[in-house]
Amino acid sequence: MRTLCSSTLIGEALLIMFAALVAVHLSSVSAVSIWTVSGIAMVLCILLCGMINRPGAVAIGWALQLGLIASGLVLPTMYGLGLVFAGLWWCSVHYGRKIDVIKAQRAAATAAA
């Protein structure tokens, strides 16, 4: 799960950076506020990569996805991109947990043998 979620978060951090570059030129919001919010979101993505297996990390990830969708108020393209990354986040969490269960079962079977 950690690998899948971290990959999604790194891609999301890059998307936020590129979206901020576009938003500075297309939005009526000040550049300072765009870069401040984008910087916080990028740092949160990076920090969350290291916290994936801790309690509450998935919930924080969902909050981040909702924030990305809400950023569509500043840059309308972010609605669609936010939905794409929310879907990727769901897949990462869902299938990551399934893979972790399979690995644990294999490890238990190996240890029992």
XYZ file of C-alpha atoms in Angstrom:
113
model
C 0.000 0.000 0.000
C 2.829 2.339 0.848
C 4.312 2.144 -2.651
C 1.023 2.722 -4.446
C -0.054 5.608 -2.211
C 3.380 7.236 -2.320
C 3.421 7.087 -6.115
C 0.035 8.771 -6.244
C 1.130 11.471 -3.789
C 4.367 12.238 -5.660
C 2.423 12.558 -8.913
C -0.047 14.777 -7.131
C 2.701 17.033 -5.781
C 4.041 17.484 -9.308
C 0.548 18.210 -10.613
C 0.028 20.834 -7.902
C 3.288 22.542 -8.861
C 2.360 22.667 -12.554
C -1.181 23.784 -11.776
C 0.188 26.594 -9.608
C 2.316 27.794 -12.515
C -0.794 27.953 -14.694
C -2.991 29.464 -11.967
C -0.566 32.349 -11.427
C -1.141 33.456 -15.016
C -4.826 32.603 -15.439
C -6.335 33.344 -12.037
C -7.263 36.644 -10.443
C -5.943 35.383 -7.090
C -2.592 36.818 -6.018
C 0.542 34.842 -6.877
C 1.681 34.855 -3.249
C -1.489 33.160 -2.019
C -1.421 30.618 -4.877
C 2.188 29.646 -4.127
C 1.569 29.573 -0.375
C -1.382 27.201 -0.643
C 0.306 25.128 -3.349
C 3.511 24.908 -1.334
C 1.642 23.711 1.736
C -0.198 21.103 -0.337
C 3.043 19.894 -1.976
C 4.816 19.585 1.376
C 1.800 17.742 2.791
C 1.951 15.283 -0.132
C 5.643 14.610 0.487
C 5.228 14.255 4.258
C 2.232 11.983 3.813
C 4.381 9.592 1.749
C 6.310 8.724 4.898
C 3.211 8.410 7.059
C 1.124 6.028 4.940
C 1.148 3.134 7.426
C 0.311 5.313 10.415
C -3.189 5.780 11.817
C -5.070 8.644 10.212
C -2.814 8.929 7.160
C -5.458 7.650 4.752
C -7.994 10.141 6.160
C -5.489 12.970 5.699
C -4.970 11.745 2.148
C -8.709 11.926 1.511
C -8.788 15.468 2.911
C -5.976 16.358 0.543
C -7.959 14.932 -2.381
C -11.010 17.005 -1.416
C -8.805 20.083 -1.168
C -7.452 19.413 -4.639
C -10.978 19.144 -6.021
C -11.947 22.349 -4.204
C -9.012 24.137 -5.834
C -11.155 24.013 -8.956
C -12.655 27.256 -7.662
C -9.377 28.975 -8.552
C -8.462 26.931 -11.624
C -11.476 25.087 -13.097
C -9.319 22.371 -14.674
C -8.510 21.179 -11.171
C -12.027 19.797 -10.765
C -11.273 17.125 -13.328
C -7.693 16.556 -12.230
C -8.820 16.409 -8.620
C -11.345 13.721 -9.474
C -8.684 11.753 -11.343
C -6.325 11.869 -8.368
C -9.141 11.030 -5.951
C -9.787 7.943 -8.076
C -6.088 7.098 -8.059
C -6.011 7.554 -4.293
C -8.974 5.203 -3.878
C -7.307 2.591 -6.101
C -4.015 2.943 -4.229
C -5.650 2.473 -0.846
C -8.049 -0.280 -1.928
C -5.632 -2.417 -3.918
C -2.703 -1.619 -1.635
C -4.600 -3.095 1.311
C -5.454 -6.190 -0.727
C -1.804 -6.666 -1.693
C -0.725 -6.219 1.934
C -3.189 -8.937 3.030
C -1.899 -11.318 0.348
C 1.711 -10.659 1.401
C 0.834 -11.270 5.063
C -0.887 -14.558 4.184
C 2.124 -15.696 2.170
C 4.486 -14.759 4.996
C 2.328 -16.673 7.500
C 2.217 -19.718 5.219
C 5.983 -19.588 4.755
C 6.559 -19.262 8.503
C 4.199 -22.169 9.237
C 5.930 -24.435 6.733
